Coordinates of C-alpha atoms in Angstrom, one line a residue:
M1 CA 0.0 0.0 0.0
T2 CA 2.6 2.6 1.1
L3 CA 5.0 1.7 -1.8
G4 CA 2.2 2.2 -4.3
L5 CA 1.4 5.6 -2.9
W6 CA 5.1 6.5 -2.9
D7 CA 5.2 5.6 -6.6
K8 CA 2.0 7.7 -7.2
H9 CA 3.8 10.7 -5.7
G10 CA 7.2 10.0 -7.4
I11 CA 8.9 9.0 -4.2
R12 CA 11.9 6.7 -4.9
Q13 CA 13.0 4.2 -2.3
A14 CA 16.6 3.1 -2.3
G15 CA 16.2 0.2 0.1
F16 CA 14.7 -1.3 3.3
W17 CA 16.6 -3.0 6.1
T18 CA 15.8 -4.7 9.4
T19 CA 18.3 -5.0 12.2
L20 CA 20.1 -8.3 12.4
V21 CA 22.6 -7.2 15.1
G22 CA 22.0 -4.2 17.3
E23 CA 19.9 -2.8 20.0
S24 CA 16.6 -3.9 18.6
N25 CA 15.6 -6.3 16.0
M26 CA 12.2 -4.5 15.8
D27 CA 13.8 -1.6 13.9
L28 CA 13.0 -0.9 10.2
T29 CA 15.3 1.4 8.3
Y30 CA 14.7 2.7 4.8
L31 CA 16.3 5.2 2.5
L32 CA 14.5 7.5 0.1
A33 CA 16.3 9.1 -2.8
W34 CA 15.7 12.8 -3.5
E35 CA 17.2 15.1 -6.1
S36 CA 16.9 18.1 -3.7
L37 CA 15.5 19.2 -0.5
A38 CA 12.8 21.1 -2.5
E39 CA 11.8 17.8 -4.2
R40 CA 11.6 16.1 -0.8
E41 CA 9.5 18.9 0.7
S42 CA 7.1 18.9 -2.3
K43 CA 6.6 15.2 -2.7
W44 CA 6.6 14.2 1.0
T45 CA 4.1 16.9 1.8
A46 CA 1.8 15.7 -1.0
F47 CA 2.1 12.1 0.2
Q48 CA 1.3 13.0 3.8
A49 CA -1.8 14.9 2.7
D50 CA -3.0 12.2 0.3
P51 CA -6.6 11.1 1.3
E52 CA -5.9 7.5 0.4
W53 CA -2.8 7.5 2.8
L54 CA -4.7 9.2 5.5
A55 CA -7.6 6.7 5.3
K56 CA -5.2 3.7 5.3
R57 CA -3.2 5.1 8.2
A58 CA -6.3 5.7 10.2
E59 CA -7.5 2.1 9.5
T60 CA -4.2 0.5 10.6
E61 CA -4.0 2.7 13.7
K62 CA -7.6 2.3 14.8
N63 CA -6.4 0.3 17.9
G64 CA -3.4 2.5 18.5
Q65 CA -0.2 3.6 16.9
I66 CA 1.9 0.9 15.2
V67 CA 5.1 2.9 15.0
A68 CA 6.8 3.7 18.3
S69 CA 9.2 6.4 17.0
I70 CA 10.5 7.9 13.8
T71 CA 13.9 9.3 13.2
N72 CA 14.6 11.4 10.1
Q73 CA 18.1 12.1 8.7
I74 CA 19.2 13.8 5.5
L75 CA 22.4 12.1 4.3
V76 CA 24.9 13.5 1.7
P77 CA 27.4 11.2 0.0
T78 CA 31.1 11.9 0.5
A79 CA 33.4 12.4 -2.4
F80 CA 34.7 8.9 -1.9
S81 CA 31.3 7.2 -1.6
A82 CA 30.5 4.4 -4.0
V83 CA 26.8 5.4 -3.8
R84 CA 25.9 8.8 -5.2

């Protein structure tokens, strides 16, 4: 569901990971690819306001939140990074 809505809004995912070794194996980490901060702002804002997303989120959280916490980071590749 979420991935389809991301596609609808032009949001590109670069990958999803779960924690094998670390503090919690309940963590889900994903990376999204943006051309610019302006693109991120525009597309993420549109996604967050999408009536289909709001309805699905309300349905999945009718018995309480399913996500305990969210952490956002904006990463910039270094000059020596293999991923750009």
